């Protein structure tokens, strides 16, 4: 079923590169991938809503809700249902776990979109603020891209006030998901400024999407414009092998050529790390074509396990 979109987003659907990210494709998807959870998130969940896959880092799925409905969403299996909304006792279980695991120093609020469940986000931030072992907090969001107007709401402003308060004590990073340079509209740039005022450091994350951003001019324009607006490109991911995302996955050799080309054309600060989140454990950097004869059909994951790509 096709979801409803904000008037802001619908206005942009005249732009094919934007529309295709959100609209259900007309052609039938050839389901080549079998797995809805290739990153085995569901098996790294010690308590509901918390993924603890890397020793020092933990990711909280604040809710499964997100108003964006990107067709390339890695968590397409969950997004849009109410069952992922964390209840306040579930938040307490997560907090207890983080306190008991003092190796966790870096906590990521994800989802869904943490800004789409601002009450839960606020409650979690208030707890994380005081936990000794939590040194760094990150919030991942795409709301500034598909619904910048929502940042006028009182409850989101309350979250931003909390962000401003926390980041006096510990670094807080906001990671915004951008796929195309045309997403940097005046409205979205205004939200970037608003987020910057909190004192948080802003990064971007991008997914390679076939037919949407898989060319070097588009990505150059995206990364450069992010950089010029004070947002540093952090990662560009290879699209995950999630069932239903097949039509977005680009050819890996083409991606390597694009990233090699961009390395020559962009400032280092405007250049993200190109990675694949493998079906083992780890976000693995993909080698560029400055080196010859690299076998890209397989790699070793963080646990030294051989992974076929
Ligand atoms: C991506 C991710 C992280 C953070 O990884 P970094 O490489 O440090 O950005 C942490 N936990 C999970 C489950 C993730 O998917
Ligand atoms: S904004 Fe993120 S969580 Fe929401 S649908 Fe898009 S990719 Fe998924």
PDB file of C-alpha atoms in Angstrom, residues 37-38 69 84 144 156 212 219 225 227 236 249 266 276:
ATOM      1  CA  UNK A  37      17.226  -9.071   8.114  1.00  0.00           C
ATOM      2  CA  UNK A  38      20.599  -9.851   6.486  1.00  0.00           C
ATOM      3  CA  UNK A  69       8.608   5.383   4.023  1.00  0.00           C
ATOM      4  CA  UNK A  84       8.224  -0.979  17.825  1.00  0.00           C
ATOM      5  CA  UNK A 144      14.888  17.344   8.033  1.00  0.00           C
ATOM      6  CA  UNK A 156      10.794  18.689  18.805  1.00  0.00           C
ATOM      7  CA  UNK A 212      18.960   8.089  -8.362  1.00  0.00           C
ATOM      8  CA  UNK A 219      27.250  12.800  -5.653  1.00  0.00           C
ATOM      9  CA  UNK A 225      26.719  21.175  -0.833  1.00  0.00           C
ATOM     10  CA  UNK A 227      30.069  20.398   3.268  1.00  0.00           C
ATOM     11  CA  UNK A 236      28.095   6.172   1.777  1.00  0.00           C
ATOM     12  CA  UNK A 249      21.320  -2.055  -5.733  1.00  0.00           C
ATOM     13  CA  UNK A 266      36.455  16.521  -3.470  1.00  0.00           C
ATOM     14  CA  UNK A 276      29.381  -2.275   2.810  1.00  0.00           C
TER      15      UNK A 276
END
